[in-house]
PDB file of C-alpha atoms in Angstrom:
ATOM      1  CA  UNK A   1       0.000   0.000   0.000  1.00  0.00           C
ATOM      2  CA  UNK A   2       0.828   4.271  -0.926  1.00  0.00           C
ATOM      3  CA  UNK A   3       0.807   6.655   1.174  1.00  0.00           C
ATOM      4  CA  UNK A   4       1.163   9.922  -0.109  1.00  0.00           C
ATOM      5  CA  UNK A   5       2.393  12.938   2.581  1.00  0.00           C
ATOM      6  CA  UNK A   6       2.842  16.624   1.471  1.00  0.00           C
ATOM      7  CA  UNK A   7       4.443  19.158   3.513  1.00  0.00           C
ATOM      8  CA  UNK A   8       4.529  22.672   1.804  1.00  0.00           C
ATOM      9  CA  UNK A   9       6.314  26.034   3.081  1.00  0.00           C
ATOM     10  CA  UNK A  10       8.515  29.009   2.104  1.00  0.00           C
ATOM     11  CA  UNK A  11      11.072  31.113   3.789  1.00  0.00           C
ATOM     12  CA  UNK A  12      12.779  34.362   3.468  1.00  0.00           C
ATOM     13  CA  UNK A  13      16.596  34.625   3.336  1.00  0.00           C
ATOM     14  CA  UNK A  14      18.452  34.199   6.832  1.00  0.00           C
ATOM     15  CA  UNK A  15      21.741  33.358   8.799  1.00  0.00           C
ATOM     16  CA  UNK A  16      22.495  29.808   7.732  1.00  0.00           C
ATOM     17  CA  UNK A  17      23.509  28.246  10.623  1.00  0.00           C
ATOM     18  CA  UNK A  18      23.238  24.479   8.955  1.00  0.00           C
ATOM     19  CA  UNK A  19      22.692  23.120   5.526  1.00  0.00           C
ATOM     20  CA  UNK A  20      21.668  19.254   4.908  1.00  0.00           C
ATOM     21  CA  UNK A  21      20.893  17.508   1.819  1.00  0.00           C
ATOM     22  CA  UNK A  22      18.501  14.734   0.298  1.00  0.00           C
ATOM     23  CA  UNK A  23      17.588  12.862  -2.398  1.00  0.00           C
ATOM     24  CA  UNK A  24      13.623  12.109  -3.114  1.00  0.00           C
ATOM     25  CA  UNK A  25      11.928  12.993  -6.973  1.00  0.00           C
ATOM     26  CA  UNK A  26      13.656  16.056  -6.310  1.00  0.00           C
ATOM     27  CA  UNK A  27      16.947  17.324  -4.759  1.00  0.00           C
ATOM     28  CA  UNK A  28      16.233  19.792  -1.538  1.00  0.00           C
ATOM     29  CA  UNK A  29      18.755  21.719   0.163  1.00  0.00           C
ATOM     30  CA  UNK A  30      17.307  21.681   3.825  1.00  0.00           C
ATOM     31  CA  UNK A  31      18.586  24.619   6.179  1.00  0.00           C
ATOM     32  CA  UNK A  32      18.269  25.378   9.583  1.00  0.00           C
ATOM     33  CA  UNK A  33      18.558  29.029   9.758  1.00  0.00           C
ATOM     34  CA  UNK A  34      18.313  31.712  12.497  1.00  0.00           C
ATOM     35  CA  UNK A  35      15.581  33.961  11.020  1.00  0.00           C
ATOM     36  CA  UNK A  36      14.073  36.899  13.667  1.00  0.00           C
ATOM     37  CA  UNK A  37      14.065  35.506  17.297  1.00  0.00           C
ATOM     38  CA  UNK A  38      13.436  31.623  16.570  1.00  0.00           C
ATOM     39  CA  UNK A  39      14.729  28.869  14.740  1.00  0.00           C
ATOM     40  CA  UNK A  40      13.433  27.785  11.314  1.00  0.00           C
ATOM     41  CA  UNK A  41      13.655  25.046   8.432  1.00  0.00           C
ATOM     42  CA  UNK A  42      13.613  26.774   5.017  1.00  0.00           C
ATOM     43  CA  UNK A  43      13.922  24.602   1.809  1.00  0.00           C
ATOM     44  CA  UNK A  44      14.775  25.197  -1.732  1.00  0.00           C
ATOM     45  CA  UNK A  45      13.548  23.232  -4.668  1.00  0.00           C
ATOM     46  CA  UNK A  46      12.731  23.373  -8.207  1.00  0.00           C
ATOM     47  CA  UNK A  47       9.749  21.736  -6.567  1.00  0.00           C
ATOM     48  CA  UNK A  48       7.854  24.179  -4.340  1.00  0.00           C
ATOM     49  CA  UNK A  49       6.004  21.295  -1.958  1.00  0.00           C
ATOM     50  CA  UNK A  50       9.000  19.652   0.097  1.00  0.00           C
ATOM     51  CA  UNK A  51       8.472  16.331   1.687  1.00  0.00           C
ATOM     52  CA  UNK A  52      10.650  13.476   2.765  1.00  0.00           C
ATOM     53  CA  UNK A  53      10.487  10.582   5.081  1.00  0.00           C
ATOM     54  CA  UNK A  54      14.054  10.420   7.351  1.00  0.00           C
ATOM     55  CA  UNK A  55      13.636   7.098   8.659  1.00  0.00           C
ATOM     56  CA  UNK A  56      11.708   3.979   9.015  1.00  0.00           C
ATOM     57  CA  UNK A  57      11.705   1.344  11.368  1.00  0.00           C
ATOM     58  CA  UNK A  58       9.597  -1.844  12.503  1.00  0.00           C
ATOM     59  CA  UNK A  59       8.936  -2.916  16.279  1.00  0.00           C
ATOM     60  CA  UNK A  60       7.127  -6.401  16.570  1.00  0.00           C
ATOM     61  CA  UNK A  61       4.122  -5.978  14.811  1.00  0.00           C
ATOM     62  CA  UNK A  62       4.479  -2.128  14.266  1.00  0.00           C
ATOM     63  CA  UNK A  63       5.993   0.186  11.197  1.00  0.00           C
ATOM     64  CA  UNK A  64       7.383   3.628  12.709  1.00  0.00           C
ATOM     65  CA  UNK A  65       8.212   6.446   9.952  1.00  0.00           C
ATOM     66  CA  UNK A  66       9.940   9.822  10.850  1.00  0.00           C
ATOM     67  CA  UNK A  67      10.826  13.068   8.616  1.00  0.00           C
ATOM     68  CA  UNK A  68       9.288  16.619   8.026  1.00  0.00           C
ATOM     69  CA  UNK A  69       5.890  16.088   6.617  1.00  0.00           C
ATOM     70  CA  UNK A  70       2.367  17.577   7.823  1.00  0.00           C
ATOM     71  CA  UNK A  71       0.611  14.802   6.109  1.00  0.00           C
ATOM     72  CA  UNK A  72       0.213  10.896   5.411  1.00  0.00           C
ATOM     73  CA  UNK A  73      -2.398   9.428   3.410  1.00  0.00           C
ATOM     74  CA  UNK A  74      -5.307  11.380   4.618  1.00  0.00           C
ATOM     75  CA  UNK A  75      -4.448  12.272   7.878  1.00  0.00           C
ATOM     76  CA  UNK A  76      -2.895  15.619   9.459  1.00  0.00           C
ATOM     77  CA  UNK A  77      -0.019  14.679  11.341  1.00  0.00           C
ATOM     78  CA  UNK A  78       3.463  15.779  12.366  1.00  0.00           C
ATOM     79  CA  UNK A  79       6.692  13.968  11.434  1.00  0.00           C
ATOM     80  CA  UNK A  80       6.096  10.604  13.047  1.00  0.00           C
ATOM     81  CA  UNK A  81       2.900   8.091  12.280  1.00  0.00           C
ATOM     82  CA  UNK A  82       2.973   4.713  13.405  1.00  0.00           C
ATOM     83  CA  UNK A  83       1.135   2.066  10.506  1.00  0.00           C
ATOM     84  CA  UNK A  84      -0.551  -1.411  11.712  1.00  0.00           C
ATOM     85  CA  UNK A  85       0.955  -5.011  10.434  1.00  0.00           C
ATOM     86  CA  UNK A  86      -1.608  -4.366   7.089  1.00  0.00           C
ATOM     87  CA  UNK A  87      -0.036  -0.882   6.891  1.00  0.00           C
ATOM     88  CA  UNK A  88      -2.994   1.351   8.023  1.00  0.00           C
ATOM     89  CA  UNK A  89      -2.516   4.451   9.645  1.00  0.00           C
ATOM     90  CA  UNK A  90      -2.494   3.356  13.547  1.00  0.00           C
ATOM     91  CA  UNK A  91      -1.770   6.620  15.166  1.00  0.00           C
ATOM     92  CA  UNK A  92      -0.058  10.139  14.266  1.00  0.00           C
ATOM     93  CA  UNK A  93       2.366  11.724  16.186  1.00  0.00           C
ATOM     94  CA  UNK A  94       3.027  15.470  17.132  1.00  0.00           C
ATOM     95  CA  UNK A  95       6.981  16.488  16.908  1.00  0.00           C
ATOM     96  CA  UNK A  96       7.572  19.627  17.507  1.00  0.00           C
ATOM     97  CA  UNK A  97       5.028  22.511  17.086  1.00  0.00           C
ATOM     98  CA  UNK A  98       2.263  23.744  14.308  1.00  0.00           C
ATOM     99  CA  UNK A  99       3.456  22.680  10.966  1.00  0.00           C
ATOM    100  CA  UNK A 100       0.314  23.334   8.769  1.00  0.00           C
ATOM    101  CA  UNK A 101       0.797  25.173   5.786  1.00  0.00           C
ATOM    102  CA  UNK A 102      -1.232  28.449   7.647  1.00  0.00           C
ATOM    103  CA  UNK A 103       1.682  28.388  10.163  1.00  0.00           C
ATOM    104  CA  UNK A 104       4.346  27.815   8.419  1.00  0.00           C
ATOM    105  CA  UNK A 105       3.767  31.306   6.315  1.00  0.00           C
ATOM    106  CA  UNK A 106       3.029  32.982   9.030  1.00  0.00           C
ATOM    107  CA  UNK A 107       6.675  31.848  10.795  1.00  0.00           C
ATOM    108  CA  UNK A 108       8.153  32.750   7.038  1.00  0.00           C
ATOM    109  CA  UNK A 109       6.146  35.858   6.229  1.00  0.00           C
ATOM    110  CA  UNK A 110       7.894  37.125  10.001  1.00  0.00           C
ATOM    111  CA  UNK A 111       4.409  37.213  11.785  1.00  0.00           C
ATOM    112  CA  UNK A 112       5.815  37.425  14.539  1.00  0.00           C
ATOM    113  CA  UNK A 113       2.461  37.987  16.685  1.00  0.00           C
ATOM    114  CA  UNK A 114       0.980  35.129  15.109  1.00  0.00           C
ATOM    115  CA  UNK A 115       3.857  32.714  14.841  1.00  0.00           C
ATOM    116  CA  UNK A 116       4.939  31.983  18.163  1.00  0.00           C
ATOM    117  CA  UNK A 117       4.092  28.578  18.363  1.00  0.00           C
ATOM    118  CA  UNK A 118       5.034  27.946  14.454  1.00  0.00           C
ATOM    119  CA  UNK A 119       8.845  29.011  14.121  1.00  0.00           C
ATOM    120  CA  UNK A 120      10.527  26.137  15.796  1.00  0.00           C
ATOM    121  CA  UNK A 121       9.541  23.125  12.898  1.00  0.00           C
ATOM    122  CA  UNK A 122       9.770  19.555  13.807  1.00  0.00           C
ATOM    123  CA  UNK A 123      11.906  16.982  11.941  1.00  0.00           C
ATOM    124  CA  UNK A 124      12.697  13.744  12.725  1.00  0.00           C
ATOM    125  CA  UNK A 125      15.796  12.267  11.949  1.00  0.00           C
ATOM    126  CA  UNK A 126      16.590   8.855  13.471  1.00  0.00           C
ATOM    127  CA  UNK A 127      14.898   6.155  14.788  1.00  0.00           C
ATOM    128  CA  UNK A 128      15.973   3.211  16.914  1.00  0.00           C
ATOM    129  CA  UNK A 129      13.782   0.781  17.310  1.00  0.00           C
ATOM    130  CA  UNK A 130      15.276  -1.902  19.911  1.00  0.00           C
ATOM    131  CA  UNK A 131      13.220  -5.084  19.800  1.00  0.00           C
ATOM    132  CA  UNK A 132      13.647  -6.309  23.443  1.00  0.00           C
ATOM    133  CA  UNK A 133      11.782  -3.324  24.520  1.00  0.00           C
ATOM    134  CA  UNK A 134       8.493  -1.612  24.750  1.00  0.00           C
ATOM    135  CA  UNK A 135      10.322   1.619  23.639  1.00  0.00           C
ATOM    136  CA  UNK A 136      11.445   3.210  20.516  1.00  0.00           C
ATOM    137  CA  UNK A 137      13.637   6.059  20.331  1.00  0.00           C
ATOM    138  CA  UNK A 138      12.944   9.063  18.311  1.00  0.00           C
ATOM    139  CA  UNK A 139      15.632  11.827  17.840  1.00  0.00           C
ATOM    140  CA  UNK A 140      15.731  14.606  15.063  1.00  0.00           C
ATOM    141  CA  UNK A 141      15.017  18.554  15.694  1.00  0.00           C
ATOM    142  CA  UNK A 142      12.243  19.916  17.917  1.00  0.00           C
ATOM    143  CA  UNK A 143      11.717  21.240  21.087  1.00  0.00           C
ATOM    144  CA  UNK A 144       8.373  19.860  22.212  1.00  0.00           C
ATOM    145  CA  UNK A 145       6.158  16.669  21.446  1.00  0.00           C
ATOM    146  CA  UNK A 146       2.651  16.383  22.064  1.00  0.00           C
ATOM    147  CA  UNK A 147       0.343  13.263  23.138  1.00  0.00           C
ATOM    148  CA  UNK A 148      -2.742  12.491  24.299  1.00  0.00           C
ATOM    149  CA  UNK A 149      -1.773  13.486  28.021  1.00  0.00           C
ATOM    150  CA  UNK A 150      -0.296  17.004  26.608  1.00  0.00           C
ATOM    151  CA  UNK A 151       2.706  18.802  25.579  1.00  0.00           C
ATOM    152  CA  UNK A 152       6.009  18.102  26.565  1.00  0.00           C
ATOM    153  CA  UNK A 153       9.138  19.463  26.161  1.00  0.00           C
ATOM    154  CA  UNK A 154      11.495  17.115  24.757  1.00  0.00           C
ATOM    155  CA  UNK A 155      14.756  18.559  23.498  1.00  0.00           C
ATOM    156  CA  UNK A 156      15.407  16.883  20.132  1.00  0.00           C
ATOM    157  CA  UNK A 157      15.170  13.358  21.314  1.00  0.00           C
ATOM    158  CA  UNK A 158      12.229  11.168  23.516  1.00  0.00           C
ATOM    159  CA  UNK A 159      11.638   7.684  24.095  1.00  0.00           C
ATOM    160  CA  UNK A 160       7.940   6.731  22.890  1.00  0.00           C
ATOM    161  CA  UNK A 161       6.422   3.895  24.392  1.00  0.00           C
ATOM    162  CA  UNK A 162       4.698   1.739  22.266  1.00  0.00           C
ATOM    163  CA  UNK A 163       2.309   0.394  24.528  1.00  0.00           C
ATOM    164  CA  UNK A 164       0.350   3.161  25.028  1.00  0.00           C
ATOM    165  CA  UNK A 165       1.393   5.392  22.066  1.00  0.00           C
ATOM    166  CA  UNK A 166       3.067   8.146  24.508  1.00  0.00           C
ATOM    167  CA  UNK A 167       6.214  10.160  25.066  1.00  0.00           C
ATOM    168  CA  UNK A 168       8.954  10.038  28.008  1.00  0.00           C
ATOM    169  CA  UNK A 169      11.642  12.941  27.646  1.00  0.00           C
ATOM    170  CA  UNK A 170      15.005  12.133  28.539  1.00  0.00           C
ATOM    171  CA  UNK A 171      16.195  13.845  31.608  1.00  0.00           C
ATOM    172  CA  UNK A 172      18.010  14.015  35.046  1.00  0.00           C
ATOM    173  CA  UNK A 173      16.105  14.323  37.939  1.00  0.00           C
ATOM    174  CA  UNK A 174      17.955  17.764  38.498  1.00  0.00           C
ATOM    175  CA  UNK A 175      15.861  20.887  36.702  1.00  0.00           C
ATOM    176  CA  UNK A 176      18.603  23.285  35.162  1.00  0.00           C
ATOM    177  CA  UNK A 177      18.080  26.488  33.509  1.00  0.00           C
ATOM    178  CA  UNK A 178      16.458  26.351  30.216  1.00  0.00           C
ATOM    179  CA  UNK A 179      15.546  22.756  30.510  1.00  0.00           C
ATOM    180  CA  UNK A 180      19.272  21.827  29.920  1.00  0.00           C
ATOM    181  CA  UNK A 181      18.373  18.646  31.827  1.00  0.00           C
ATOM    182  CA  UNK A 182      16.291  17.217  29.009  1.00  0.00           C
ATOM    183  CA  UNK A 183      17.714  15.380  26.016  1.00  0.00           C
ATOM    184  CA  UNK A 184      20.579  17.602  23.858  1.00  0.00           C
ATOM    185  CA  UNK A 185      20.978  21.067  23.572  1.00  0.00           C
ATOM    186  CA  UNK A 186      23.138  23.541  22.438  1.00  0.00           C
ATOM    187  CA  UNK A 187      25.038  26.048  24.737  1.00  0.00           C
ATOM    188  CA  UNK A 188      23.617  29.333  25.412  1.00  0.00           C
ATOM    189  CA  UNK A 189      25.424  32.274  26.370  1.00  0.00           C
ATOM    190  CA  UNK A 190      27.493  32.356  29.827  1.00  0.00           C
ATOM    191  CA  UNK A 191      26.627  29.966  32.223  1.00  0.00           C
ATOM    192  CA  UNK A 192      23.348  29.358  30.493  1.00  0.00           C
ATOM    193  CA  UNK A 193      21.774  32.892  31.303  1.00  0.00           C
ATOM    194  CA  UNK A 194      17.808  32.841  31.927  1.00  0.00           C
ATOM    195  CA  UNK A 195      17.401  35.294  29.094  1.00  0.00           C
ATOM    196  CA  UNK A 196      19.107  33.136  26.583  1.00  0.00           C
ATOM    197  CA  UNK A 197      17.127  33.276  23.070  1.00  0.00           C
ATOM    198  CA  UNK A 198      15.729  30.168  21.759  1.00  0.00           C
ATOM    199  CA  UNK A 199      17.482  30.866  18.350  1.00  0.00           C
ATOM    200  CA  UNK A 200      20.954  30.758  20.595  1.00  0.00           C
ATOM    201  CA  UNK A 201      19.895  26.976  21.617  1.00  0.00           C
ATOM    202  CA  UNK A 202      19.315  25.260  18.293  1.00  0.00           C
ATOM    203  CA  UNK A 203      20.733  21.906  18.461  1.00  0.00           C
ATOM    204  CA  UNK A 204      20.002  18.412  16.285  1.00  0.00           C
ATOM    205  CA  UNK A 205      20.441  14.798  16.646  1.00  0.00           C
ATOM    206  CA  UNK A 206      21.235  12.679  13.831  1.00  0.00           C
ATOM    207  CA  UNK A 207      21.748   9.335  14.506  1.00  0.00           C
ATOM    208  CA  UNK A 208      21.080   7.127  17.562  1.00  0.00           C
ATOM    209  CA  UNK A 209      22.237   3.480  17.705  1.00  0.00           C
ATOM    210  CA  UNK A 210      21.019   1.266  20.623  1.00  0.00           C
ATOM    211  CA  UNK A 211      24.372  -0.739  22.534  1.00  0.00           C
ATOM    212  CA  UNK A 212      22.868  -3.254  24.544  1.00  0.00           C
ATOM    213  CA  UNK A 213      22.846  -6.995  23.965  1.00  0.00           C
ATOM    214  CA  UNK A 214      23.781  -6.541  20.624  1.00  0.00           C
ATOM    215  CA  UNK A 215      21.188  -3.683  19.914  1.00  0.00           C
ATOM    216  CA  UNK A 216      17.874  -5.593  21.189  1.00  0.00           C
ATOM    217  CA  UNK A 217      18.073  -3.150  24.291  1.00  0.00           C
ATOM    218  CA  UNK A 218      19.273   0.322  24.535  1.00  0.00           C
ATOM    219  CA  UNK A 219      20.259   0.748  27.972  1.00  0.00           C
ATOM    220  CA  UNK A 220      23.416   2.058  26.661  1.00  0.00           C
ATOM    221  CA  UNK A 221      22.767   3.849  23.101  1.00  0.00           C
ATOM    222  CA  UNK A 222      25.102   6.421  21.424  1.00  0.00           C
ATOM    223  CA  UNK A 223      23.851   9.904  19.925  1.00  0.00           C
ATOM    224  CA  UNK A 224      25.404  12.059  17.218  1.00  0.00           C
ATOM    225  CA  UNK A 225      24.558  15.044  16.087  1.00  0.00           C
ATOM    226  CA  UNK A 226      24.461  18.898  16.226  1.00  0.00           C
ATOM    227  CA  UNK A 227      24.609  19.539  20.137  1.00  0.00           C
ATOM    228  CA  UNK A 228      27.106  20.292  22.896  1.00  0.00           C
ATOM    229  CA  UNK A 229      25.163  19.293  25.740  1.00  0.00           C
ATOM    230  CA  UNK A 230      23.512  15.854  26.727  1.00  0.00           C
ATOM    231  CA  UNK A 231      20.888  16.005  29.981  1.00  0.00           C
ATOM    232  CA  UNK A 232      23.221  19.178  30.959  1.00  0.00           C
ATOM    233  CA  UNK A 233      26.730  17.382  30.355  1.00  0.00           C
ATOM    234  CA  UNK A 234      29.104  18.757  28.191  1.00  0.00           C
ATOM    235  CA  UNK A 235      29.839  17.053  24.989  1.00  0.00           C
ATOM    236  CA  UNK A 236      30.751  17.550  21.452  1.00  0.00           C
ATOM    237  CA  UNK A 237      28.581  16.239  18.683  1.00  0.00           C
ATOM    238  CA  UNK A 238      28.363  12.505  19.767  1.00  0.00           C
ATOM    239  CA  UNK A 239      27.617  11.337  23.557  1.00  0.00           C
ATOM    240  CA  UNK A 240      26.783   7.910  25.309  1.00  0.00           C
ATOM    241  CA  UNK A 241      24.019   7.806  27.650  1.00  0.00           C
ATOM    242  CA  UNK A 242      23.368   4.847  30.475  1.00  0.00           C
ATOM    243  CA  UNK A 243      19.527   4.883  30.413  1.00  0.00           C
TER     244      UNK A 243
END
């Protein structure tokens, strides 16, 4: 079985802070640029309606698909959907914040008053998908995910349990200033100053690979990415983490 997803959106010229490529029908030049006070994805293309999946994975009886896409099949949903074993849309996920096509012109059109919760666009990167456990692990760019229980902020990786189709940020049990202490971040500023910008925090993970038992578990897993912080630690672009 198809499914078709189309994410569409625009942006104005900006600080380029990263640039990323991929490969679909089309070649897109993804950047993550620093554009007014927030973060943003802006894409160029001879094709003006972006889409792409990142990653795919299967857990037991379960297909998991990640990228930066606002729709699958018929269904409005954000980055992450999780299809059934006869590929039928099971559930859709919420990564990140507002990605509909009304929000993202109002982030790129610098709305400011009516893009506060569309700037910061989700993307999903990497999944791991360790098949000794009732988790799968979900890493990429955004700051927030959002399940039935609510919003929660998330850092640019959360475990999702696939029990009961919801989301467990990453953390120490010790809060730090501007939620340092949940998943990776980037450094902001001296000593991590309460009036840091968001746009000074942009950070990305890339890859995660489970390290347990051969990868069936991820107690241990290894992250790479764009980041120099992991739950508050200081790293560089690749960390281990005893979960």
């Amino acid at each position: 079985k198809m499914h078709s997803f189309i994410q569409t959106a625009a942006c104005s010229l900006a600080v380029l802070l990263l640039s990323l490529s991929f490969q679909l029908a089309y070649p897109y030049e993804v950047q993550l640029e620093i554009s007014g006070t927030l973060p943003q994805l802006c894409f160029t293309s001879e094709d003006i309606v972006p889409k792409y999946v990142n990653s795919i994975c299967q857990h037991r009886d379960k297909t998991y698909i990640g990228g930066f896409f606002n729709r699958f099949g018929d269904k409005s949903v954000q980055h992450f959907v999780v299809l059934d074993s006869e590929d039928k849309i099971d559930w859709v996920g919420n990564i990140g914040i507002n990605t509909t096509l009304q929000a993202v012109m109002e982030s790129s059109n610098g709305d400011v008053a009516n893009a506060q919760n569309a700037s910061y666009l989700g993307l999903v990167n990497a999944l791991a998908c360790p098949e000794d456990e009732d988790y799968i692990y979900i890493g990429g760019i955004f700051s927030t995910v959002t399940d039935d229980i609510g919003e929660k902020i998330a850092n640019n990786i959360v475990r999702f349990d696939t029990r009961d189709y919801t989301f467990h940020p990453i953390q120490t049990p010790e809060q730090l200033v501007n939620n340092t202490n949940i998943g990776f971040t980037q450094h902001c500023g001296p000593d991590d100053a309460d009036d840091c910008d968001d746009a000074e925090q942009v950070a990305m993970v890339r890859s995660i690979k489970c390290a347990s038992d051969g990868g069936k578990r991820c107690n241990a897993m290894y992250v790479g990415g764009y980041f120099d912080k992991a739950l508050g630690t200081p790293v560089k672009g690749v960390a281990r983490l005893n979960i």
